[in-house]
Coordinates of C-alpha atoms in Angstrom, one line a residue:
Chain A
M200 CA -26.6 -22.2 -60.3
S201 CA -23.0 -21.1 -60.7
G202 CA -22.7 -19.4 -64.0
S203 CA -19.6 -17.6 -63.0
K204 CA -16.4 -17.8 -65.0
T205 CA -13.6 -19.3 -63.1
D206 CA -10.6 -19.5 -65.5
F207 CA -8.9 -16.2 -66.2
T208 CA -6.5 -15.9 -69.0
V209 CA -4.0 -13.1 -69.8
A210 CA -6.4 -12.0 -72.5
D211 CA -9.1 -11.5 -69.8
G212 CA -6.6 -9.5 -67.8
F213 CA -5.9 -7.2 -70.8
A214 CA -9.6 -6.8 -71.5
A215 CA -10.0 -5.7 -67.9
A216 CA -7.0 -3.3 -68.1
W217 CA -8.5 -1.9 -71.3
M218 CA -11.8 -1.3 -69.7
L219 CA -10.1 0.5 -66.7
A220 CA -8.0 2.5 -69.1
R221 CA -11.2 3.6 -71.0
R222 CA -12.7 4.5 -67.6
E223 CA -9.8 6.9 -67.1
W224 CA -10.5 8.5 -70.5
I225 CA -14.2 8.9 -69.8
R226 CA -13.6 10.4 -66.4
F227 CA -11.0 12.8 -67.8
F228 CA -13.3 14.2 -70.6
R229 CA -16.2 14.5 -68.2
Q230 CA -14.2 16.8 -66.0
R231 CA -13.9 19.8 -68.3
N232 CA -11.7 21.8 -66.0
R233 CA -9.1 19.1 -66.1
V234 CA -9.0 19.2 -69.9
T235 CA -8.7 23.0 -70.0
A236 CA -6.1 23.2 -67.2
A237 CA -4.0 20.5 -68.7
I238 CA -3.5 22.5 -71.9
L239 CA -3.6 26.0 -70.6
Q240 CA -1.3 25.7 -67.7
P241 CA 1.8 24.5 -69.5
L242 CA 1.1 27.0 -72.3
L243 CA 1.0 29.8 -69.8
F244 CA 4.2 28.5 -68.1
W245 CA 6.0 28.3 -71.4
V246 CA 4.9 31.8 -72.6
L247 CA 5.4 33.6 -69.3
F248 CA 8.7 32.0 -68.3
G249 CA 9.9 31.9 -71.9
A250 CA 9.2 35.6 -72.5
G251 CA 10.3 36.7 -69.0
L252 CA 13.6 34.9 -69.0
K253 CA 14.5 35.4 -72.6
G254 CA 16.8 38.3 -72.0
S255 CA 18.8 36.8 -69.1
F256 CA 19.4 33.4 -70.6
S257 CA 22.5 32.1 -72.2
G258 CA 24.2 28.7 -72.4
A259 CA 22.4 26.6 -75.0
G260 CA 24.0 27.8 -78.2
E261 CA 21.7 29.3 -80.7
L262 CA 18.6 28.5 -78.7
D263 CA 16.8 31.3 -77.0
F264 CA 14.9 30.6 -73.8
M265 CA 11.5 30.0 -75.5
Q266 CA 13.1 27.4 -77.6
F267 CA 15.3 25.9 -74.8
F268 CA 12.3 25.7 -72.5
L269 CA 10.0 24.1 -75.0
P270 CA 11.0 20.4 -74.4
G271 CA 10.9 21.1 -70.7
T272 CA 7.3 22.3 -71.1
I273 CA 6.4 19.2 -73.0
A274 CA 8.0 17.1 -70.2
L275 CA 6.0 19.1 -67.7
I276 CA 2.8 18.3 -69.5
V277 CA 3.6 14.6 -69.5
L278 CA 4.7 14.6 -65.9
F279 CA 1.7 16.6 -64.5
T280 CA -1.0 14.8 -66.5
A281 CA 0.4 11.3 -65.9
I282 CA 0.8 12.0 -62.2
F283 CA -2.6 13.7 -61.8
A284 CA -4.1 10.7 -63.5
T285 CA -2.6 8.4 -60.9
I286 CA -3.7 10.6 -58.0
S287 CA -7.2 9.2 -58.9
V288 CA -6.1 5.9 -57.4
I289 CA -6.4 7.6 -54.0
E290 CA -9.8 9.0 -54.8
D291 CA -10.9 5.6 -56.1
R292 CA -9.9 4.1 -52.8
R293 CA -11.7 6.7 -50.8
E294 CA -14.8 6.6 -52.9
G295 CA -14.9 2.8 -52.6
F296 CA -14.5 2.0 -56.3
M297 CA -11.1 0.5 -55.7
Q298 CA -12.5 -2.0 -53.2
S299 CA -14.6 -3.8 -55.8
V300 CA -11.6 -3.8 -58.1
L301 CA -9.3 -5.3 -55.5
V302 CA -11.6 -8.3 -54.9
A303 CA -11.9 -9.1 -58.6
P304 CA -10.8 -12.5 -59.7
V305 CA -8.8 -11.1 -62.5
G306 CA -6.0 -10.0 -60.1
R307 CA -4.0 -6.9 -59.5
W308 CA -1.9 -6.3 -62.6
P309 CA -4.8 -5.3 -64.8
V310 CA -5.5 -2.5 -62.3
L311 CA -2.0 -1.2 -62.7
F312 CA -2.0 -1.6 -66.5
G313 CA -5.4 0.1 -66.7
K314 CA -4.2 3.1 -64.8
V315 CA -0.9 3.3 -66.6
I316 CA -2.3 2.8 -70.1
G317 CA -5.2 5.2 -69.4
G318 CA -3.2 7.8 -67.6
S319 CA -0.2 7.8 -70.0
A320 CA -2.5 7.9 -73.1
I321 CA -4.1 11.1 -71.7
A322 CA -0.7 12.6 -71.0
W323 CA 0.6 11.6 -74.4
V324 CA -2.3 13.0 -76.3
Q325 CA -2.0 16.3 -74.4
A326 CA 1.7 16.5 -75.2
V327 CA 0.9 15.9 -78.9
V328 CA -1.8 18.6 -78.8
F329 CA 0.7 21.0 -77.3
L330 CA 3.2 20.1 -80.0
L331 CA 0.7 20.9 -82.7
L332 CA 0.2 24.3 -81.1
V333 CA 4.0 24.8 -81.1
Y334 CA 4.2 23.9 -84.7
L335 CA 1.5 26.5 -85.4
F336 CA 3.4 29.1 -83.5
G337 CA 6.4 28.2 -85.6
T338 CA 8.8 27.7 -82.7
A339 CA 9.8 24.4 -84.1
S340 CA 9.2 22.7 -87.4
I341 CA 7.8 19.3 -88.3
G342 CA 10.3 16.8 -89.6
W343 CA 11.0 13.0 -89.7
T344 CA 11.9 13.3 -86.0
L345 CA 8.3 13.6 -85.1
L346 CA 7.8 9.8 -85.2
P347 CA 10.6 8.8 -82.8
M348 CA 9.5 11.8 -80.7
L349 CA 6.0 10.4 -80.3
L350 CA 7.5 7.1 -79.2
L351 CA 9.8 8.8 -76.7
L352 CA 6.9 10.8 -75.3
A353 CA 4.9 7.6 -74.9
L354 CA 7.8 5.9 -73.0
M355 CA 8.1 9.0 -70.7
A356 CA 4.4 9.0 -70.1
I357 CA 4.4 5.4 -69.1
A358 CA 7.4 5.9 -66.8
M359 CA 5.8 9.0 -65.1
C360 CA 2.4 7.1 -64.7
S361 CA 4.1 4.2 -63.0
L362 CA 6.1 6.5 -60.8
G363 CA 2.8 8.2 -59.9
M364 CA 1.4 4.8 -59.0
I365 CA 4.4 4.0 -56.8
V366 CA 3.8 7.2 -54.9
A367 CA 0.0 7.0 -54.8
W368 CA -0.6 3.4 -54.1
P369 CA 0.4 3.3 -50.4
M370 CA -1.2 6.6 -49.6
D371 CA -4.6 7.3 -48.2
S372 CA -4.8 11.0 -48.7
T373 CA -4.2 13.3 -51.6
Q374 CA -2.5 15.8 -49.3
G375 CA 0.3 13.3 -48.8
F376 CA 0.6 13.0 -52.6
H377 CA 1.0 16.7 -53.1
A378 CA 3.7 16.8 -50.5
I379 CA 5.7 14.1 -52.3
M380 CA 5.0 15.9 -55.5
M381 CA 6.5 19.2 -54.4
L382 CA 9.4 17.6 -52.6
G383 CA 10.2 14.8 -55.1
L384 CA 8.6 15.1 -58.5
M385 CA 9.0 18.8 -59.1
P386 CA 12.7 18.8 -58.3
M387 CA 13.1 15.8 -60.5
W388 CA 11.6 17.8 -63.3
L389 CA 13.6 20.9 -62.6
L390 CA 16.9 19.0 -62.4
A391 CA 16.5 17.3 -65.7
G392 CA 17.8 20.0 -67.9
T393 CA 14.3 21.3 -68.5
F394 CA 14.6 24.7 -67.0
F395 CA 18.3 25.4 -67.2
P396 CA 21.1 23.4 -69.0
I397 CA 22.9 20.7 -67.2
P398 CA 26.3 22.2 -66.2
Q399 CA 29.5 20.8 -67.8
I400 CA 31.7 19.3 -65.2
G401 CA 35.4 18.8 -65.5
E402 CA 38.6 20.5 -64.3
G403 CA 37.9 24.0 -62.9
S404 CA 34.3 23.2 -62.0
S405 CA 33.2 24.4 -58.6
T406 CA 31.9 22.0 -55.9
G407 CA 28.4 23.3 -56.5
Q408 CA 28.7 22.5 -60.1
W409 CA 29.9 19.1 -59.4
I410 CA 27.0 18.4 -57.0
L411 CA 24.4 19.8 -59.3
G412 CA 25.8 18.3 -62.4
G413 CA 26.1 14.9 -60.7
I414 CA 22.5 14.9 -59.5
M415 CA 21.3 15.9 -62.9
R416 CA 23.3 13.2 -64.5
A417 CA 21.9 10.6 -62.1
N418 CA 18.4 11.7 -62.9
P419 CA 17.0 9.3 -65.6
L420 CA 14.7 12.0 -66.9
S421 CA 17.7 14.1 -68.0
Y422 CA 18.5 11.5 -70.6
S423 CA 14.9 11.6 -72.0
M424 CA 15.2 15.4 -72.1
V425 CA 18.4 15.4 -74.0
E426 CA 16.9 13.1 -76.6
L427 CA 13.6 15.0 -76.7
R428 CA 15.5 18.3 -77.4
R429 CA 17.6 16.6 -80.0
L430 CA 14.5 15.3 -81.8
L431 CA 12.7 18.7 -81.5
Y432 CA 15.7 20.6 -83.0
P433 CA 17.4 18.1 -85.3
Q434 CA 19.3 20.9 -87.1
I435 CA 21.3 21.9 -84.0
D436 CA 24.4 20.0 -82.9
F437 CA 24.1 19.4 -79.2
A438 CA 27.3 17.4 -78.9
S439 CA 29.3 20.6 -78.4
L440 CA 26.8 22.1 -75.9
G441 CA 27.4 20.4 -72.6
F442 CA 25.8 17.2 -71.4
A443 CA 24.9 15.2 -74.5
P444 CA 24.9 11.4 -74.1
S445 CA 24.4 9.4 -77.3
P446 CA 20.9 8.7 -78.6
A447 CA 21.4 5.0 -77.8
I448 CA 22.1 5.7 -74.1
C449 CA 19.2 8.2 -73.9
W450 CA 16.7 5.7 -75.4
M451 CA 18.0 2.9 -73.2
V452 CA 17.7 5.0 -70.0
T453 CA 14.2 6.0 -70.9
G454 CA 13.1 2.5 -71.7
V455 CA 14.7 1.1 -68.5
M456 CA 13.1 3.8 -66.5
A457 CA 9.6 2.9 -67.8
L458 CA 10.3 -0.8 -67.2
V459 CA 11.7 -0.4 -63.7
T460 CA 9.0 2.0 -62.5
T461 CA 6.3 -0.4 -63.8
A462 CA 7.9 -3.3 -62.2
I463 CA 8.2 -1.6 -58.8
A464 CA 4.5 -0.4 -59.0
W465 CA 3.5 -4.0 -59.8
W466 CA 5.5 -5.3 -56.9
L467 CA 3.9 -2.8 -54.5
M468 CA 0.4 -3.7 -55.6
R469 CA 0.3 -7.4 -55.2
G470 CA -1.1 -9.1 -52.2
N471 CA -3.3 -8.1 -49.3
R472 CA -2.2 -5.2 -47.3
K473 CA -3.6 -2.9 -44.7
V474 CA -4.3 -0.1 -47.1
D475 CA -6.6 -2.4 -49.1
V476 CA -9.2 -2.2 -46.4
I477 CA -9.1 1.5 -45.7
V478 CA -12.4 2.8 -46.7
Chain B
M142 CA -29.3 -28.4 -50.0
T143 CA -25.9 -27.8 -51.5
K144 CA -23.5 -26.3 -49.0
I145 CA -21.9 -23.2 -50.6
C146 CA -19.9 -21.6 -47.8
S147 CA -18.3 -23.2 -44.9
V148 CA -16.2 -21.4 -42.2
R149 CA -14.3 -23.5 -39.7
D150 CA -12.5 -22.5 -36.5
L151 CA -11.8 -19.0 -37.9
H152 CA -9.5 -16.8 -35.8
H153 CA -8.2 -13.3 -36.6
R154 CA -6.0 -10.9 -34.8
Y155 CA -5.0 -7.3 -35.4
G156 CA -1.8 -7.1 -33.4
D157 CA -2.8 -7.8 -29.8
H158 CA -6.5 -7.4 -30.4
T159 CA -8.5 -10.6 -31.1
A160 CA -11.2 -9.8 -33.6
L161 CA -12.4 -13.4 -34.3
A162 CA -12.0 -16.3 -31.9
G163 CA -13.1 -19.5 -33.5
V164 CA -16.1 -18.7 -35.6
E165 CA -17.9 -21.4 -37.5
L166 CA -20.6 -20.8 -40.2
D167 CA -22.3 -22.9 -42.9
V168 CA -24.4 -21.4 -45.6
S169 CA -26.4 -23.4 -48.1
A170 CA -27.8 -22.5 -51.6
G171 CA -31.0 -20.6 -51.5
E172 CA -30.5 -19.4 -47.9
V173 CA -30.2 -15.8 -46.5
V174 CA -28.0 -15.7 -43.5
A175 CA -27.6 -12.6 -41.4
M176 CA -24.5 -12.0 -39.2
L177 CA -25.9 -9.8 -36.5
G178 CA -23.7 -8.0 -34.0
P179 CA -22.8 -4.6 -32.7
N180 CA -19.7 -2.8 -34.1
G181 CA -16.6 -4.5 -32.9
S182 CA -18.2 -7.8 -32.7
G183 CA -16.1 -9.2 -35.5
K184 CA -18.6 -9.2 -38.2
T185 CA -16.8 -6.8 -40.5
T186 CA -13.6 -8.8 -40.1
L187 CA -15.5 -12.0 -40.9
F188 CA -16.9 -10.2 -44.0
R189 CA -13.5 -9.1 -45.1
L190 CA -12.1 -12.5 -44.7
L191 CA -15.0 -14.0 -46.7
C192 CA -14.4 -11.6 -49.5
T193 CA -10.6 -12.2 -49.5
L194 CA -9.7 -8.6 -48.6
L195 CA -7.9 -9.9 -45.6
P196 CA -5.5 -12.9 -45.5
I197 CA -6.7 -15.8 -43.5
Q198 CA -4.5 -16.2 -40.4
Q199 CA -6.0 -19.3 -38.8
G200 CA -8.9 -21.6 -39.7
T201 CA -10.5 -22.3 -43.0
I202 CA -13.0 -20.8 -45.4
T203 CA -14.3 -22.9 -48.2
I204 CA -16.6 -21.4 -50.8
D205 CA -18.1 -23.7 -53.5
D206 CA -15.5 -26.3 -52.6
V207 CA -12.6 -23.9 -53.1
D208 CA -10.2 -23.1 -50.3
A209 CA -10.0 -19.3 -49.7
K210 CA -6.5 -19.5 -48.2
T211 CA -4.8 -21.4 -51.0
N212 CA -6.8 -20.1 -53.9
P213 CA -8.2 -16.6 -53.2
L214 CA -8.5 -15.7 -56.9
A215 CA -10.7 -18.7 -57.6
V216 CA -12.9 -17.8 -54.6
R217 CA -13.3 -14.3 -55.9
S218 CA -15.0 -15.5 -59.1
R219 CA -17.5 -17.4 -56.9
I220 CA -18.6 -14.6 -54.7
G221 CA -20.4 -11.4 -55.5
I222 CA -19.8 -8.5 -53.0
V223 CA -21.8 -5.5 -52.2
F224 CA -19.7 -3.2 -49.9
Q225 CA -21.2 -0.9 -47.3
S226 CA -19.3 2.1 -48.7
P227 CA -20.5 3.0 -52.1
G228 CA -18.3 1.5 -54.8
L229 CA -19.7 3.2 -57.8
D230 CA -17.7 5.6 -60.0
K231 CA -19.9 8.7 -59.9
K232 CA -18.6 10.1 -63.1
L233 CA -19.7 7.0 -65.0
T234 CA -23.2 6.0 -66.0
V235 CA -25.0 2.9 -64.6
D236 CA -24.2 1.0 -67.8
E237 CA -20.6 2.0 -67.7
N238 CA -20.2 1.0 -64.1
I239 CA -21.6 -2.4 -64.8
A240 CA -19.4 -2.8 -67.9
C241 CA -16.3 -2.0 -65.7
Q242 CA -17.3 -4.6 -63.2
A243 CA -18.0 -7.1 -66.0
A244 CA -14.5 -6.6 -67.4
L245 CA -13.0 -7.4 -64.0
Y246 CA -15.0 -10.7 -64.0
G247 CA -14.2 -11.7 -67.6
L248 CA -17.6 -10.9 -68.9
T249 CA -17.7 -9.1 -72.3
G250 CA -19.7 -8.7 -75.5
D251 CA -23.1 -10.2 -76.0
E252 CA -22.9 -12.1 -72.7
L253 CA -22.5 -8.8 -70.9
D254 CA -25.2 -7.0 -72.8
Q255 CA -27.7 -9.8 -72.2
R256 CA -26.8 -10.2 -68.5
R257 CA -26.9 -6.4 -68.0
D258 CA -30.3 -6.1 -69.6
E259 CA -31.7 -8.9 -67.4
L260 CA -30.4 -7.4 -64.2
L261 CA -31.5 -3.8 -64.9
L262 CA -34.9 -5.1 -65.6
M263 CA -35.0 -7.2 -62.5
L264 CA -33.8 -4.4 -60.3
D265 CA -36.1 -1.9 -62.0
L266 CA -33.1 0.3 -63.3
T267 CA -33.7 0.1 -67.0
D268 CA -34.9 3.7 -67.4
R269 CA -31.9 5.0 -65.4
R270 CA -29.2 3.1 -67.2
S271 CA -27.7 6.1 -69.0
D272 CA -27.7 8.4 -66.0
L273 CA -24.5 9.3 -64.3
C274 CA -24.3 7.6 -60.9
E275 CA -23.7 10.9 -59.1
K276 CA -27.3 11.7 -60.0
L277 CA -28.9 8.6 -58.4
S278 CA -30.5 8.4 -55.0
G279 CA -29.1 6.3 -52.3
G280 CA -31.6 3.5 -52.9
L281 CA -30.9 3.4 -56.6
K282 CA -27.2 3.4 -56.0
R283 CA -27.5 0.4 -53.7
R284 CA -29.5 -1.4 -56.4
V285 CA -26.7 -0.7 -59.0
E286 CA -24.3 -2.1 -56.5
L287 CA -26.4 -5.2 -56.2
A288 CA -26.5 -5.5 -60.0
K289 CA -22.7 -5.3 -60.0
G290 CA -22.4 -8.0 -57.3
M291 CA -24.7 -10.4 -59.1
L292 CA -23.4 -9.7 -62.6
H293 CA -21.3 -12.9 -62.8
Q294 CA -23.9 -15.1 -61.3
P295 CA -21.9 -16.1 -58.2
P296 CA -23.1 -18.9 -56.0
L297 CA -22.6 -16.7 -53.0
L298 CA -23.5 -13.1 -52.5
L299 CA -22.0 -11.1 -49.7
L300 CA -23.6 -7.9 -48.5
D301 CA -22.1 -5.6 -45.9
E302 CA -24.8 -3.6 -44.0
P303 CA -27.0 -3.5 -47.1
S304 CA -29.7 -1.2 -45.6
T305 CA -27.4 1.5 -44.3
G306 CA -28.5 4.9 -45.6
L307 CA -31.7 3.6 -47.2
D308 CA -35.2 4.9 -46.6
P309 CA -37.9 2.4 -45.6
S310 CA -39.3 1.9 -49.1
A311 CA -35.8 1.5 -50.6
R312 CA -35.1 -1.1 -47.9
L313 CA -38.2 -3.0 -48.8
S314 CA -37.4 -3.2 -52.5
L315 CA -33.8 -4.2 -51.6
W316 CA -35.1 -7.0 -49.5
N317 CA -37.5 -8.1 -52.3
A318 CA -34.5 -8.3 -54.6
I319 CA -32.4 -10.3 -52.0
R320 CA -35.3 -12.7 -51.5
S321 CA -35.8 -13.3 -55.2
L322 CA -32.1 -14.0 -55.5
A323 CA -32.2 -16.5 -52.8
D324 CA -35.3 -18.1 -54.4
S325 CA -33.3 -18.5 -57.6
G326 CA -30.7 -20.6 -55.6
M327 CA -28.1 -18.0 -54.6
A328 CA -26.7 -18.2 -51.1
V329 CA -26.7 -14.8 -49.4
V330 CA -24.7 -13.7 -46.4
L331 CA -25.2 -10.3 -45.0
T332 CA -23.9 -8.4 -42.0
T333 CA -26.1 -6.1 -40.1
H334 CA -26.4 -4.3 -36.8
L335 CA -30.1 -3.8 -37.3
L336 CA -32.3 -6.2 -35.4
E337 CA -35.3 -5.7 -37.7
E338 CA -33.1 -6.5 -40.7
A339 CA -31.8 -9.7 -39.2
D340 CA -35.3 -10.7 -38.5
K341 CA -35.9 -11.0 -42.3
A342 CA -33.2 -13.5 -42.8
D343 CA -33.7 -17.3 -42.9
R344 CA -31.0 -17.8 -40.3
V345 CA -29.3 -15.4 -37.9
A346 CA -25.8 -15.8 -36.4
I347 CA -25.3 -13.5 -33.5
L348 CA -21.7 -12.4 -33.0
A349 CA -20.3 -10.7 -29.9
D350 CA -16.6 -10.2 -29.1
G351 CA -15.4 -12.3 -32.0
K352 CA -17.5 -15.3 -31.1
K353 CA -20.8 -16.7 -32.4
I354 CA -23.0 -16.7 -29.4
A355 CA -26.2 -17.9 -31.0
E356 CA -27.5 -19.2 -34.3
G357 CA -30.8 -20.3 -35.7
S358 CA -33.9 -19.0 -37.5
P359 CA -35.3 -15.8 -36.0
A360 CA -38.3 -17.8 -34.8
Q361 CA -36.1 -20.4 -33.2
L362 CA -34.0 -17.9 -31.4
R363 CA -37.0 -16.1 -30.0
G364 CA -38.5 -19.4 -29.1
E365 CA -35.6 -20.1 -26.8
M366 CA -36.6 -17.0 -24.8
G367 CA -39.9 -18.4 -23.8
Q368 CA -43.3 -17.5 -25.0
T369 CA -43.8 -14.0 -23.7
I370 CA -41.9 -11.1 -22.5
V371 CA -43.4 -8.6 -20.0
T372 CA -41.9 -5.2 -20.1
I373 CA -42.3 -2.8 -17.1
T374 CA -41.4 0.9 -17.5
T375 CA -40.6 2.6 -14.2
S376 CA -38.8 5.6 -12.8
D377 CA -37.8 3.7 -9.7
T378 CA -36.0 0.7 -11.1
A379 CA -34.3 -0.3 -7.9
S380 CA -37.4 -0.8 -5.8
V381 CA -39.3 -2.5 -8.5
L382 CA -36.4 -4.9 -9.1
S383 CA -36.3 -5.7 -5.4
I384 CA -40.0 -6.4 -5.3
L385 CA -39.8 -8.7 -8.3
R386 CA -36.7 -10.5 -7.0
D387 CA -37.2 -10.7 -3.3
E388 CA -40.9 -10.7 -2.9
M389 CA -42.1 -12.5 -6.0
G390 CA -39.0 -14.7 -6.6
L391 CA -38.8 -13.8 -10.3
D392 CA -35.7 -13.3 -12.5
P393 CA -36.0 -9.9 -14.1
T394 CA -33.4 -8.2 -16.3
E395 CA -32.9 -4.5 -16.6
L396 CA -32.4 -2.8 -19.9
H397 CA -32.3 0.9 -20.4
H398 CA -34.9 1.9 -17.7
Q399 CA -37.0 -1.0 -18.6
I400 CA -37.4 -4.2 -16.7
R401 CA -38.1 -7.4 -18.6
L402 CA -39.5 -10.7 -17.4
H403 CA -39.8 -14.0 -19.3
T404 CA -42.9 -15.9 -18.6
E405 CA -44.9 -18.8 -19.9
S406 CA -48.1 -17.6 -18.2
P407 CA -48.7 -13.9 -18.6
K408 CA -52.4 -14.3 -17.7
S409 CA -51.7 -15.1 -14.1
L410 CA -48.6 -13.0 -13.8
L411 CA -50.1 -9.7 -15.0
P412 CA -52.7 -9.2 -12.3
E413 CA -50.2 -10.1 -9.6
L414 CA -47.7 -7.6 -11.0
M415 CA -50.3 -4.9 -11.1
D416 CA -51.3 -5.7 -7.6
R417 CA -47.8 -5.7 -6.2
L418 CA -46.3 -2.8 -8.1
G419 CA -49.2 -0.5 -8.1
D420 CA -48.3 3.1 -9.0
Q421 CA -44.6 2.3 -9.2
A422 CA -45.0 0.8 -12.7
E423 CA -45.6 3.5 -15.3
S424 CA -46.6 0.9 -17.9
I425 CA -46.7 -2.9 -18.2
S426 CA -46.7 -4.4 -21.6
V427 CA -46.8 -7.9 -22.9
G428 CA -45.1 -9.0 -26.2
K429 CA -43.3 -11.7 -28.1
P430 CA -39.5 -11.8 -27.5
S431 CA -37.4 -10.0 -30.0
L432 CA -33.9 -10.7 -31.3
E433 CA -32.7 -8.0 -28.9
D434 CA -34.0 -10.1 -26.0
V435 CA -31.9 -13.0 -27.4
F436 CA -28.9 -10.8 -27.5
V437 CA -29.4 -9.5 -24.0
A438 CA -29.9 -13.0 -22.7
K439 CA -26.8 -14.3 -24.3
T440 CA -24.4 -11.4 -23.5
G441 CA -26.0 -9.8 -20.5
Q442 CA -25.7 -6.5 -22.4
S443 CA -28.2 -4.3 -24.2
F444 CA -27.8 -4.4 -27.9
D445 CA -28.0 -0.6 -28.2
A446 CA -25.5 -0.2 -25.4
A447 CA -23.1 -2.5 -27.1
I448 CA -23.4 -0.4 -30.2
E449 CA -22.6 2.8 -28.3
V450 CA -19.8 1.4 -26.2
S451 CA -17.8 -0.4 -28.9
P452 CA -15.3 1.6 -30.9

């Protein structure tokens, strides 16, 4: 009486990924506190830090700190939401939902795609909602750069989600995830020119500046941030203001970051491993 | 009958620990087979190997003519799995949970709607289909799990400890569902550590220490134990045992403060026992052998004790 389907095409895989992505959405909107926190927290961050540090900030040309910190806040929204969306993989595993997903004939990659598409879409929409608020406040103005900015945010969201999957997949507790987040992901965000400018390095720079500047230049997120800032304030010439790689380089680094993180996550997820049977 | 599942010479090790040591199992269409064993007997390992969660180290598993080692993805579409731990997304409704499962098995559109309606009706879930799963009782949840497992009409359904956490009436309706599935031609394999649950299966395979120690229908297995079992309850086991062994030449077994005797002729044995034991026996009862007696006879260990001792 076998009525089961036995040939699985790539289209089936995408259908499954789409369903899992929709599941992320449904779950997100059914948890009201997640929705509120996701919008309010960065807003609070931005207003408090922005207003508090306004007076003591210099080093980004005509931008005051509220303006300088704005792209950083957007990056924070993307980072936090994307990563919190992927923490759910640990809950899925603990609640047993993941078990039935892992034994599905469709294979593993739709699981990854579902999480990444679902999680990054949530992150992306939140970033866009925040942008709208910013336009309403009048801190930045809408221009043609909005379109490439939306694309850039999508790439960043995908990269952050895949990064979240790389961290979350081998873990069996959310505590472990938080530890990694505080030790790895927060510094990655802080050292991307989000909170303070990337120091110029050259003759006369101190060792500290060399180290800090070097780390920040090695951080792929820095490149996304430079481009994001450029797209948010197209009227300002950033070339004269410290670290400013060309748009081509920024886009390339962001794209490669999204590809590489997704590839690593996919590589981690294939096959049978011990964590698969943890209940 | 069509053979659906065949396990040959299956071994599995976790490091130095041997979990399975050469297990064989055959399951045909329309049959309900229970794998009975205490924790640590290897039944969970066998279950995980059958559902492709663990890679096969040694031996073969063939499901519906597909080799599980070389082609696990193809095997997955031929098995429906109901895990012991709840696998529902609590934030989704019954309908949404089933739709998720369907997408993973390549089932969409009208086919999904039709199959879902059928299953919800069969499992008596239709009026709860829009409820969030976190609001369902344990029995209802298990029935949704069952619906998920059967959604793609697999030839083989695997259930891990299906009765765990269910009240008696929920167990009954679960078993009715399992029985009607088997009647429709599905092969069902379930693991259990409950003797009364194994008793409901068509065939029982008893596992202990990674080996299959007995197999047959519950009636067959009990039949091997002789017609009748006499159970003697006493506070002075030692002296009763010595009377039975030394004076009467019987072969009693002791099982948590009870002494058991197999006999073909209880009518003649009972008066003699009452005569010899007198007040030392608190009670003497006569009954049919149970699967527990089978387990004790094969392993020399009480089933309950085996459950308590094993990790």
